[in-house]
Amino acid sequence: MAGSIVRRTIIDMALRRQRPGSGSTSEFLMRRTAQMIWPDLEPILKPIRWAVVGGAATRLYMPERATDDFDIAVAAVDSIAVRARMRAAGYQPQHELSIGGSAWRDKAGLDIDVIEGHDPWWPGALSEAQANRDGQGLPILPLPYLVIMKMQASRATDIGDLTRMLGGADEPLRAAVRAVVMRYAPADVEDLESLIQLGKLEYDNA
């Protein structure tokens, strides 16, 4: 509840202030890179399905931004096996995540959050992610489900990511986002439309 209130406050403020084409150039907004190299956990987790989420995942849908976070997601049913494999591969457990999951650290000091998805859409989303790869070849959570995750989190950074990802999406992809949000998070549909509007304002005439 608190997250949705914060999200609505940020959206309303942005709608009052933002103007079409204010901000970055169209060339920058359409840029998709994979300059940051993240760990490929495929050899460790295979055949368990997993996907990159959070800030590291956004580069498939918007210009790549700097982030120190590497978050992945697995289905909750695989949590015991994933933890055993991470430990066997030399990752050190740090703490439990409040949203469900565990935090780990590799030998180079990189922190990795492993989110354990309990919602009914997770198995399908993780399956789709296997064919949804970024420039590094990592499996990325499909945009409709990444949108749900970021709307649930509703931090200022998440709102910025949402507007930029939705603004850069084509209409068929936006339709897919709408369908998934309508099915799994219907209370967020109005905010989704506002986020799409904000994203289009940034891209229009950029």
mmCIF file of C-alpha atoms in Angstrom:
data_model
loop_
_atom_site.group_PDB
_atom_site.id
_atom_site.type_symbol
_atom_site.label_atom_id
_atom_site.label_comp_id
_atom_site.label_asym_id
_atom_site.label_seq_id
_atom_site.Cartn_x
_atom_site.Cartn_y
_atom_site.Cartn_z
ATOM 1 C CA MET A 1 0.000 0.000 0.000
ATOM 2 C CA ALA A 2 2.752 2.441 0.955
ATOM 3 C CA GLY A 3 4.590 1.675 -2.281
ATOM 4 C CA SER A 4 1.550 2.470 -4.412
ATOM 5 C CA ILE A 5 1.062 5.795 -2.620
ATOM 6 C CA VAL A 6 4.687 6.761 -3.233
ATOM 7 C CA ARG A 7 4.376 5.686 -6.871
ATOM 8 C CA ARG A 8 1.220 7.748 -7.388
ATOM 9 C CA THR A 9 2.834 10.805 -5.790
ATOM 10 C CA ILE A 10 5.878 10.592 -8.075
ATOM 11 C CA ILE A 11 3.719 10.000 -11.161
ATOM 12 C CA ASP A 12 1.442 12.955 -10.411
ATOM 13 C CA MET A 13 4.439 15.240 -9.870
ATOM 14 C CA ALA A 14 6.036 14.144 -13.140
ATOM 15 C CA LEU A 15 2.807 14.545 -15.122
ATOM 16 C CA ARG A 16 2.493 18.125 -13.902
ATOM 17 C CA ARG A 17 6.047 19.037 -14.856
ATOM 18 C CA GLN A 18 7.198 16.983 -17.835
ATOM 19 C CA ARG A 19 7.001 18.331 -21.376
ATOM 20 C CA PRO A 20 7.316 16.459 -24.701
ATOM 21 C CA GLY A 21 10.882 15.897 -25.820
ATOM 22 C CA SER A 22 12.463 17.236 -22.666
ATOM 23 C CA GLY A 23 15.635 15.367 -21.906
ATOM 24 C CA SER A 24 17.884 13.068 -23.920
ATOM 25 C CA THR A 25 18.201 12.772 -27.692
ATOM 26 C CA SER A 26 16.362 10.080 -29.628
ATOM 27 C CA GLU A 27 19.691 8.464 -30.550
ATOM 28 C CA PHE A 28 20.566 8.054 -26.882
ATOM 29 C CA LEU A 29 17.103 6.851 -25.888
ATOM 30 C CA MET A 30 17.170 4.080 -28.511
ATOM 31 C CA ARG A 31 20.676 2.904 -27.618
ATOM 32 C CA ARG A 32 20.956 -0.679 -26.346
ATOM 33 C CA THR A 33 24.354 -1.815 -25.053
ATOM 34 C CA ALA A 34 25.870 -4.454 -22.794
ATOM 35 C CA GLN A 35 29.032 -2.715 -21.654
ATOM 36 C CA MET A 36 28.868 -3.945 -18.064
ATOM 37 C CA ILE A 37 29.838 -7.620 -17.828
ATOM 38 C CA TRP A 38 27.842 -9.589 -15.284
ATOM 39 C CA PRO A 39 28.364 -13.158 -14.078
ATOM 40 C CA ASP A 40 26.828 -15.841 -16.253
ATOM 41 C CA LEU A 41 25.298 -18.271 -13.781
ATOM 42 C CA GLU A 42 24.162 -20.681 -16.492
ATOM 43 C CA PRO A 43 26.934 -23.251 -15.830
ATOM 44 C CA ILE A 44 26.074 -23.223 -12.117
ATOM 45 C CA LEU A 45 22.284 -23.274 -12.271
ATOM 46 C CA LYS A 46 21.490 -25.240 -15.434
ATOM 47 C CA PRO A 47 18.925 -26.799 -15.938
ATOM 48 C CA ILE A 48 17.202 -24.559 -13.354
ATOM 49 C CA ARG A 49 15.563 -21.602 -15.066
ATOM 50 C CA TRP A 50 16.666 -18.170 -13.909
ATOM 51 C CA ALA A 51 16.549 -14.619 -15.223
ATOM 52 C CA VAL A 52 18.282 -11.298 -14.657
ATOM 53 C CA VAL A 53 15.993 -8.710 -13.053
ATOM 54 C CA GLY A 54 16.440 -5.248 -11.522
ATOM 55 C CA GLY A 55 18.728 -2.574 -12.891
ATOM 56 C CA ALA A 56 20.954 -4.991 -14.821
ATOM 57 C CA ALA A 57 17.929 -6.214 -16.792
ATOM 58 C CA THR A 58 16.784 -2.779 -17.942
ATOM 59 C CA ARG A 59 19.532 -2.396 -20.555
ATOM 60 C CA LEU A 60 17.574 -4.662 -22.899
ATOM 61 C CA TYR A 61 14.703 -2.156 -22.876
ATOM 62 C CA MET A 62 16.381 1.247 -22.444
ATOM 63 C CA PRO A 63 19.844 2.867 -22.493
ATOM 64 C CA GLU A 64 22.199 1.016 -20.179
ATOM 65 C CA ARG A 65 22.702 2.752 -16.848
ATOM 66 C CA ALA A 66 25.337 2.289 -14.177
ATOM 67 C CA THR A 67 24.339 -0.001 -11.342
ATOM 68 C CA ASP A 68 26.179 -1.951 -8.662
ATOM 69 C CA ASP A 69 23.308 -4.392 -8.258
ATOM 70 C CA PHE A 70 23.119 -7.770 -9.909
ATOM 71 C CA ASP A 71 19.765 -9.342 -9.179
ATOM 72 C CA ILE A 72 18.482 -12.613 -10.529
ATOM 73 C CA ALA A 73 15.216 -14.453 -9.976
ATOM 74 C CA VAL A 74 14.324 -18.117 -9.711
ATOM 75 C CA ALA A 75 11.081 -19.915 -8.966
ATOM 76 C CA ALA A 76 10.503 -20.457 -5.256
ATOM 77 C CA VAL A 77 10.184 -24.194 -5.861
ATOM 78 C CA ASP A 78 13.851 -24.236 -6.933
ATOM 79 C CA SER A 79 15.152 -22.228 -3.969
ATOM 80 C CA ILE A 80 16.763 -25.112 -2.067
ATOM 81 C CA ALA A 81 18.577 -26.400 -5.141
ATOM 82 C CA VAL A 82 19.720 -22.892 -6.133
ATOM 83 C CA ARG A 83 21.144 -22.185 -2.682
ATOM 84 C CA ALA A 84 23.025 -25.483 -2.690
ATOM 85 C CA ARG A 85 24.493 -24.781 -6.124
ATOM 86 C CA MET A 86 25.519 -21.233 -5.235
ATOM 87 C CA ARG A 87 27.288 -22.437 -2.110
ATOM 88 C CA ALA A 88 29.016 -25.287 -3.976
ATOM 89 C CA ALA A 89 30.268 -22.799 -6.586
ATOM 90 C CA GLY A 90 31.974 -20.713 -3.898
ATOM 91 C CA TYR A 91 29.424 -17.944 -3.405
ATOM 92 C CA GLN A 92 29.175 -16.805 0.192
ATOM 93 C CA PRO A 93 25.710 -16.364 1.737
ATOM 94 C CA GLN A 94 25.126 -12.916 3.248
ATOM 95 C CA HIS A 95 21.547 -12.537 4.476
ATOM 96 C CA GLU A 96 17.920 -13.222 3.679
ATOM 97 C CA LEU A 97 15.991 -10.809 1.476
ATOM 98 C CA SER A 98 12.875 -9.201 2.906
ATOM 99 C CA ILE A 99 11.044 -9.795 -0.388
ATOM 100 C CA GLY A 100 11.932 -13.489 -0.364
ATOM 101 C CA GLY A 101 15.285 -14.899 -1.392
ATOM 102 C CA SER A 102 18.923 -14.672 -0.403
ATOM 103 C CA ALA A 103 21.942 -12.401 -0.862
ATOM 104 C CA TRP A 104 25.329 -13.776 -1.921
ATOM 105 C CA ARG A 105 28.847 -12.474 -2.584
ATOM 106 C CA ASP A 106 31.341 -13.826 -5.083
ATOM 107 C CA LYS A 107 35.122 -14.014 -4.701
ATOM 108 C CA ALA A 108 35.559 -10.622 -6.393
ATOM 109 C CA GLY A 109 33.220 -8.956 -3.892
ATOM 110 C CA LEU A 110 30.179 -8.617 -6.173
ATOM 111 C CA ASP A 111 26.885 -8.879 -4.321
ATOM 112 C CA ILE A 112 24.197 -10.972 -5.992
ATOM 113 C CA ASP A 113 20.581 -11.050 -4.845
ATOM 114 C CA VAL A 114 18.666 -14.215 -5.695
ATOM 115 C CA ILE A 115 14.956 -13.407 -5.582
ATOM 116 C CA GLU A 116 12.649 -16.366 -5.102
ATOM 117 C CA GLY A 117 9.407 -15.797 -7.016
ATOM 118 C CA HIS A 118 6.199 -17.083 -5.442
ATOM 119 C CA ASP A 119 3.626 -15.423 -7.714
ATOM 120 C CA PRO A 120 1.764 -17.643 -10.199
ATOM 121 C CA TRP A 121 3.301 -15.873 -13.186
ATOM 122 C CA TRP A 122 6.893 -16.754 -12.327
ATOM 123 C CA PRO A 123 7.203 -20.168 -14.054
ATOM 124 C CA GLY A 124 5.952 -18.776 -17.362
ATOM 125 C CA ALA A 125 8.048 -15.626 -17.077
ATOM 126 C CA LEU A 126 11.238 -17.588 -16.383
ATOM 127 C CA SER A 127 10.494 -19.896 -19.287
ATOM 128 C CA GLU A 128 10.077 -16.931 -21.649
ATOM 129 C CA ALA A 129 13.313 -15.397 -20.344
ATOM 130 C CA GLN A 130 15.393 -18.242 -21.752
ATOM 131 C CA ALA A 131 14.836 -16.905 -25.275
ATOM 132 C CA ASN A 132 14.963 -13.240 -24.198
ATOM 133 C CA ARG A 133 18.701 -12.517 -24.140
ATOM 134 C CA ASP A 134 20.680 -9.288 -23.839
ATOM 135 C CA GLY A 135 23.873 -8.381 -25.667
ATOM 136 C CA GLN A 136 25.934 -10.445 -23.233
ATOM 137 C CA GLY A 137 23.694 -13.445 -23.763
ATOM 138 C CA LEU A 138 22.088 -13.411 -20.313
ATOM 139 C CA PRO A 139 18.426 -14.417 -19.898
ATOM 140 C CA ILE A 140 16.395 -11.287 -19.122
ATOM 141 C CA LEU A 141 12.973 -11.202 -17.505
ATOM 142 C CA PRO A 142 10.446 -10.226 -20.218
ATOM 143 C CA LEU A 143 9.306 -6.619 -19.986
ATOM 144 C CA PRO A 144 5.709 -7.257 -18.800
ATOM 145 C CA TYR A 145 6.943 -9.078 -15.701
ATOM 146 C CA LEU A 146 9.821 -6.675 -15.079
ATOM 147 C CA VAL A 147 7.208 -3.907 -15.101
ATOM 148 C CA ILE A 148 5.190 -5.732 -12.435
ATOM 149 C CA MET A 149 8.293 -6.154 -10.274
ATOM 150 C CA LYS A 150 9.286 -2.511 -10.545
ATOM 151 C CA MET A 151 5.751 -1.292 -9.905
ATOM 152 C CA GLN A 152 5.696 -3.396 -6.748
ATOM 153 C CA ALA A 153 9.011 -1.881 -5.597
ATOM 154 C CA SER A 154 8.033 1.703 -6.579
ATOM 155 C CA ARG A 155 11.275 3.409 -5.626
ATOM 156 C CA ALA A 156 12.135 6.610 -7.453
ATOM 157 C CA THR A 157 14.718 4.728 -9.541
ATOM 158 C CA ASP A 158 12.109 2.136 -10.457
ATOM 159 C CA ILE A 159 9.669 4.815 -11.621
ATOM 160 C CA GLY A 160 12.375 6.326 -13.824
ATOM 161 C CA ASP A 161 13.192 2.926 -15.291
ATOM 162 C CA LEU A 162 9.523 2.211 -15.936
ATOM 163 C CA THR A 163 8.862 5.423 -17.854
ATOM 164 C CA ARG A 164 11.972 4.989 -19.982
ATOM 165 C CA MET A 165 11.354 1.305 -20.749
ATOM 166 C CA LEU A 166 7.678 1.850 -21.535
ATOM 167 C CA GLY A 167 8.408 4.951 -23.580
ATOM 168 C CA GLY A 168 10.836 3.010 -25.756
ATOM 169 C CA ALA A 169 8.563 0.002 -26.232
ATOM 170 C CA ASP A 170 6.549 -0.415 -29.419
ATOM 171 C CA GLU A 171 2.781 -0.740 -29.321
ATOM 172 C CA PRO A 172 2.665 -4.560 -29.516
ATOM 173 C CA LEU A 173 5.026 -4.783 -26.546
ATOM 174 C CA ARG A 174 3.003 -2.205 -24.612
ATOM 175 C CA ALA A 175 -0.096 -4.257 -25.344
ATOM 176 C CA ALA A 176 1.640 -7.319 -23.895
ATOM 177 C CA VAL A 177 2.548 -5.324 -20.785
ATOM 178 C CA ARG A 178 -1.043 -4.132 -20.408
ATOM 179 C CA ALA A 179 -2.377 -7.679 -20.717
ATOM 180 C CA VAL A 180 -0.028 -9.084 -18.063
ATOM 181 C CA VAL A 181 -0.618 -6.210 -15.633
ATOM 182 C CA MET A 182 -4.386 -6.481 -16.146
ATOM 183 C CA ARG A 183 -4.223 -10.191 -15.375
ATOM 184 C CA TYR A 184 -1.863 -10.211 -12.414
ATOM 185 C CA ALA A 185 -1.938 -6.663 -10.985
ATOM 186 C CA PRO A 186 -5.246 -5.062 -12.040
ATOM 187 C CA ALA A 187 -5.054 -2.436 -9.297
ATOM 188 C CA ASP A 188 -1.973 -1.013 -11.055
ATOM 189 C CA VAL A 189 -3.537 -0.527 -14.496
ATOM 190 C CA GLU A 190 -4.241 3.193 -14.033
ATOM 191 C CA ASP A 191 -0.683 3.872 -12.889
ATOM 192 C CA LEU A 192 0.641 1.840 -15.805
ATOM 193 C CA GLU A 193 -1.163 4.082 -18.287
ATOM 194 C CA SER A 194 0.279 7.162 -16.585
ATOM 195 C CA LEU A 195 3.779 5.673 -16.772
ATOM 196 C CA ILE A 196 3.311 4.953 -20.478
ATOM 197 C CA GLN A 197 2.171 8.548 -20.991
ATOM 198 C CA LEU A 198 5.251 9.859 -19.179
ATOM 199 C CA GLY A 199 7.522 7.605 -21.216
ATOM 200 C CA LYS A 200 6.007 8.737 -24.492
ATOM 201 C CA LEU A 201 6.460 12.371 -23.472
ATOM 202 C CA GLU A 202 10.196 11.820 -23.073
ATOM 203 C CA TYR A 203 10.515 10.079 -26.433
ATOM 204 C CA ASP A 204 8.234 12.414 -28.381
ATOM 205 C CA ASN A 205 10.268 14.947 -30.339
ATOM 206 C CA ALA A 206 13.461 13.962 -28.474
#
